[in-house]
Amino acid sequence: MTQKTTVVAVLNQKGGAGKTTIATNVASWLHADGQKTMLVDLDPQGSATDWADARDGDQELCPVIRMGAGIVRDLRKLAHDNEWIIIDGAPQVSSLAVAAIKSADIVIIPTQPSPYDIWACADLVDLIKDRQEIMEGKPHAAFLVSRAIKNTTLSSEILEALKGYELPIMRSATTQKVDYPNTAKVGGSIVDLPKDNKARLEIRAIANELKEMREQL
């Protein structure tokens, strides 16, 4: 894999955290921004693959490939000259999650503002920290608050609870918006929406923050 390729794994073992929504939209944004990007579907449910299959033949979106436990070995062969590889990870702590962590330069953990979602992160965080301990702090990892409801007490309490895991929390976040499922069901992304659309601005902010994180690698 060339040095310029940055691998980002989007992981959370709890379903419904917005993992595929973030992976597909960030990959689409980077691709539309002129940066060669590949989306890897590592989820046995194949949600990102289903998303790609739903797209119109005229839509020009980033390529999606499906991979399994051999990702640590095979990803290097498939990277080519991609600037970004975004991995939509498995929804459980499993051998696939471990493989994604081993393959990644950056791990993003989308977490809904719910106590149950925060409690469910513990095993994944342990895996990441174990990997960081033997790899001199790599991969970089951070929480991303997903599907938040703005200006609520619960959201601020969740941020405090996440700090207990001693991993960074991204400044950017996603909020509850119908634009995400509405674009996904036709294989589209928020890139297709008007420039002032709030969901589009959220994904742009996440992509820009990932670029900042890449500079710190």
Short mmCIF file of C-alpha atoms in Angstrom, two decimals:
data_model
loop_
_atom_site.label_atom_id
_atom_site.label_comp_id
_atom_site.label_asym_id
_atom_site.label_seq_id
_atom_site.Cartn_x
_atom_site.Cartn_y
_atom_site.Cartn_z
CA MET A 1 0.00 0.00 0.00
CA THR A 2 1.42 3.37 -0.92
CA GLN A 3 2.09 5.78 1.86
CA LYS A 4 -0.47 8.28 0.61
CA THR A 5 -3.36 5.84 1.10
CA THR A 6 -5.28 6.48 4.33
CA VAL A 7 -7.50 3.68 5.62
CA VAL A 8 -10.42 4.72 7.81
CA ALA A 9 -12.45 2.02 9.57
CA VAL A 10 -15.93 3.00 10.77
CA LEU A 11 -16.70 0.58 13.58
CA ASN A 12 -19.34 0.03 16.23
CA GLN A 13 -20.54 -3.33 17.44
CA LYS A 14 -24.04 -2.03 18.21
CA GLY A 15 -26.48 -1.90 15.33
CA GLY A 16 -28.19 1.36 14.43
CA ALA A 17 -25.26 3.59 15.33
CA GLY A 18 -25.16 5.16 11.87
CA LYS A 19 -22.02 3.31 10.82
CA THR A 20 -23.03 2.63 7.21
CA THR A 21 -24.59 6.08 6.81
CA ILE A 22 -21.32 7.71 7.81
CA ALA A 23 -19.12 5.36 5.77
CA THR A 24 -21.12 5.70 2.54
CA ASN A 25 -21.56 9.45 2.78
CA VAL A 26 -17.98 10.25 3.76
CA ALA A 27 -16.68 8.02 0.96
CA SER A 28 -19.05 9.71 -1.48
CA TRP A 29 -17.95 13.15 -0.32
CA LEU A 30 -14.24 12.42 -0.68
CA HIS A 31 -14.83 10.87 -4.11
CA ALA A 32 -16.86 13.87 -5.27
CA ASP A 33 -14.10 16.12 -3.92
CA GLY A 34 -11.74 14.61 -6.47
CA GLN A 35 -9.86 12.29 -4.11
CA LYS A 36 -9.70 8.72 -5.33
CA THR A 37 -11.68 6.74 -2.77
CA MET A 38 -12.77 3.13 -2.35
CA LEU A 39 -15.47 1.91 0.04
CA VAL A 40 -14.96 -1.54 1.55
CA ASP A 41 -18.03 -3.40 2.81
CA LEU A 42 -16.86 -5.59 5.71
CA ASP A 43 -20.32 -5.99 7.21
CA PRO A 44 -21.74 -9.52 6.73
CA GLN A 45 -25.15 -7.89 6.27
CA GLY A 46 -23.78 -6.16 3.17
CA SER A 47 -25.51 -2.83 3.77
CA ALA A 48 -22.98 -0.76 1.81
CA THR A 49 -23.18 -3.26 -1.06
CA ASP A 50 -26.98 -3.00 -1.07
CA TRP A 51 -26.61 0.78 -1.14
CA ALA A 52 -24.33 0.58 -4.16
CA ASP A 53 -26.69 -1.83 -5.93
CA ALA A 54 -29.59 0.60 -5.45
CA ARG A 55 -27.89 3.44 -7.28
CA ASP A 56 -28.99 4.57 -10.72
CA GLY A 57 -26.70 3.50 -13.54
CA ASP A 58 -25.92 7.14 -14.33
CA GLN A 59 -24.77 7.96 -10.79
CA GLU A 60 -21.02 8.34 -10.55
CA LEU A 61 -20.12 7.34 -6.99
CA CYS A 62 -17.08 5.76 -5.41
CA PRO A 63 -16.50 2.04 -6.07
CA VAL A 64 -17.65 -0.43 -3.42
CA ILE A 65 -16.05 -3.83 -2.88
CA ARG A 66 -17.02 -6.54 -0.43
CA MET A 67 -14.34 -8.18 1.70
CA GLY A 68 -14.06 -10.61 4.60
CA ALA A 69 -11.54 -11.90 7.10
CA GLY A 70 -8.71 -11.71 4.55
CA ILE A 71 -8.81 -7.92 4.54
CA VAL A 72 -5.49 -7.55 6.39
CA ARG A 73 -3.75 -9.49 3.61
CA ASP A 74 -5.82 -8.46 0.60
CA LEU A 75 -6.43 -4.75 1.19
CA ARG A 76 -2.86 -3.93 0.20
CA LYS A 77 -3.41 -5.59 -3.17
CA LEU A 78 -6.59 -3.60 -3.82
CA ALA A 79 -5.48 -0.19 -2.59
CA HIS A 80 -3.67 0.78 -5.81
CA ASP A 81 -3.45 4.57 -5.96
CA ASN A 82 -6.48 5.33 -3.79
CA GLU A 83 -6.03 8.30 -1.49
CA TRP A 84 -8.71 6.99 0.89
CA ILE A 85 -10.14 3.60 1.74
CA ILE A 86 -13.24 3.76 3.94
CA ILE A 87 -14.21 0.50 5.68
CA ASP A 88 -17.81 -0.06 6.71
CA GLY A 89 -17.05 -2.47 9.54
CA ALA A 90 -18.81 -5.42 11.10
CA PRO A 91 -21.47 -4.64 13.74
CA GLN A 92 -20.05 -6.93 16.42
CA VAL A 93 -16.74 -7.32 18.18
CA SER A 94 -15.51 -10.21 16.07
CA SER A 95 -12.58 -11.37 13.99
CA LEU A 96 -13.77 -8.95 11.30
CA ALA A 97 -13.61 -6.01 13.70
CA VAL A 98 -10.12 -7.05 14.77
CA ALA A 99 -9.08 -7.28 11.12
CA ALA A 100 -10.46 -3.81 10.42
CA ILE A 101 -8.54 -2.35 13.36
CA LYS A 102 -5.33 -3.98 12.13
CA SER A 103 -5.89 -2.60 8.62
CA ALA A 104 -6.77 0.96 9.62
CA ASP A 105 -4.79 4.15 10.04
CA ILE A 106 -7.82 5.79 11.68
CA VAL A 107 -10.77 4.19 13.48
CA ILE A 108 -14.00 6.17 13.84
CA ILE A 109 -16.54 4.95 16.40
CA PRO A 110 -20.00 6.44 15.67
CA THR A 111 -22.03 6.51 18.86
CA GLN A 112 -25.62 7.56 19.35
CA PRO A 113 -26.41 9.78 22.36
CA SER A 114 -27.73 6.87 24.40
CA PRO A 115 -26.34 5.22 27.55
CA TYR A 116 -26.79 1.81 25.93
CA ASP A 117 -24.63 2.80 22.97
CA ILE A 118 -21.91 4.13 25.24
CA TRP A 119 -21.85 0.99 27.37
CA ALA A 120 -21.66 -1.11 24.19
CA CYS A 121 -18.40 0.57 23.15
CA ALA A 122 -16.31 -0.89 25.96
CA ASP A 123 -15.10 -4.07 24.22
CA LEU A 124 -14.30 -2.25 20.98
CA VAL A 125 -12.33 0.43 22.82
CA ASP A 126 -10.36 -2.30 24.60
CA LEU A 127 -9.45 -3.88 21.25
CA ILE A 128 -8.32 -0.55 19.85
CA LYS A 129 -6.22 0.28 22.91
CA ASP A 130 -4.61 -3.17 22.86
CA ARG A 131 -3.62 -2.56 19.24
CA GLN A 132 -2.36 0.94 20.02
CA GLU A 133 -0.22 -0.42 22.84
CA ILE A 134 1.73 -2.75 20.57
CA MET A 135 1.75 -0.40 17.54
CA GLU A 136 3.02 2.80 19.20
CA GLY A 137 -0.37 4.51 19.32
CA LYS A 138 -1.69 3.31 15.97
CA PRO A 139 -4.35 3.34 14.69
CA HIS A 140 -5.56 6.76 15.68
CA ALA A 141 -9.13 6.48 17.02
CA ALA A 142 -11.94 8.85 17.90
CA PHE A 143 -15.63 8.84 18.77
CA LEU A 144 -18.12 10.49 16.45
CA VAL A 145 -21.47 11.46 17.94
CA SER A 146 -24.10 10.13 15.55
CA ARG A 147 -27.80 10.92 15.09
CA ALA A 148 -27.68 13.48 17.88
CA ILE A 149 -30.59 15.68 18.86
CA LYS A 150 -29.19 19.17 19.19
CA ASN A 151 -29.39 21.27 22.35
CA THR A 152 -30.50 18.44 24.61
CA THR A 153 -29.23 17.70 28.09
CA LEU A 154 -28.76 14.04 27.18
CA SER A 155 -26.31 14.89 24.38
CA SER A 156 -24.10 16.91 26.70
CA GLU A 157 -24.21 14.12 29.31
CA ILE A 158 -23.18 11.61 26.66
CA LEU A 159 -20.13 13.68 25.74
CA GLU A 160 -19.04 13.60 29.37
CA ALA A 161 -19.55 9.83 29.53
CA LEU A 162 -17.52 9.25 26.35
CA LYS A 163 -14.59 11.11 27.87
CA GLY A 164 -14.30 8.25 30.35
CA TYR A 165 -12.98 6.03 27.56
CA GLU A 166 -9.98 8.35 27.11
CA LEU A 167 -10.27 8.56 23.35
CA PRO A 168 -10.76 11.83 21.45
CA ILE A 169 -14.24 12.96 20.44
CA MET A 170 -14.56 14.48 16.99
CA ARG A 171 -15.81 18.06 16.80
CA SER A 172 -18.09 17.16 13.91
CA ALA A 173 -21.20 15.01 14.31
CA THR A 174 -24.37 13.91 12.57
CA THR A 175 -27.89 14.74 13.70
CA GLN A 176 -31.27 13.13 13.12
CA LYS A 177 -32.21 14.07 9.55
CA VAL A 178 -34.46 12.34 7.02
CA ASP A 179 -32.07 13.30 4.24
CA TYR A 180 -29.75 10.43 5.18
CA PRO A 181 -32.23 7.56 4.67
CA ASN A 182 -33.97 9.33 1.79
CA THR A 183 -30.77 9.55 -0.26
CA ALA A 184 -29.55 6.09 0.80
CA LYS A 185 -32.65 4.23 -0.38
CA VAL A 186 -31.90 5.18 -4.00
CA GLY A 187 -28.17 4.56 -3.72
CA GLY A 188 -27.41 8.26 -3.46
CA SER A 189 -25.65 10.39 -0.90
CA ILE A 190 -25.84 13.82 0.63
CA VAL A 191 -23.44 14.99 -2.10
CA ASP A 192 -26.54 15.11 -4.32
CA LEU A 193 -28.25 17.67 -2.07
CA PRO A 194 -28.06 21.50 -2.26
CA LYS A 195 -24.86 23.06 -0.96
CA ASP A 196 -26.59 24.63 2.03
CA ASN A 197 -28.30 21.40 3.11
CA LYS A 198 -27.52 20.73 6.78
CA ALA A 199 -26.84 17.00 6.39
CA ARG A 200 -24.44 17.80 3.55
CA LEU A 201 -22.65 20.33 5.75
CA GLU A 202 -22.35 17.71 8.51
CA ILE A 203 -20.62 15.21 6.22
CA ARG A 204 -18.37 17.91 4.81
CA ALA A 205 -17.27 18.75 8.35
CA ILE A 206 -16.53 15.08 9.12
CA ALA A 207 -14.51 14.70 5.90
CA ASN A 208 -12.53 17.85 6.65
CA GLU A 209 -11.80 16.65 10.17
CA LEU A 210 -10.59 13.32 8.80
CA LYS A 211 -8.18 15.24 6.57
CA GLU A 212 -6.87 16.99 9.69
CA MET A 213 -6.43 13.64 11.41
CA ARG A 214 -4.56 12.30 8.39
CA GLU A 215 -2.05 15.12 8.73
CA GLN A 216 -1.28 13.90 12.26
CA LEU A 217 -0.45 10.33 11.20
#
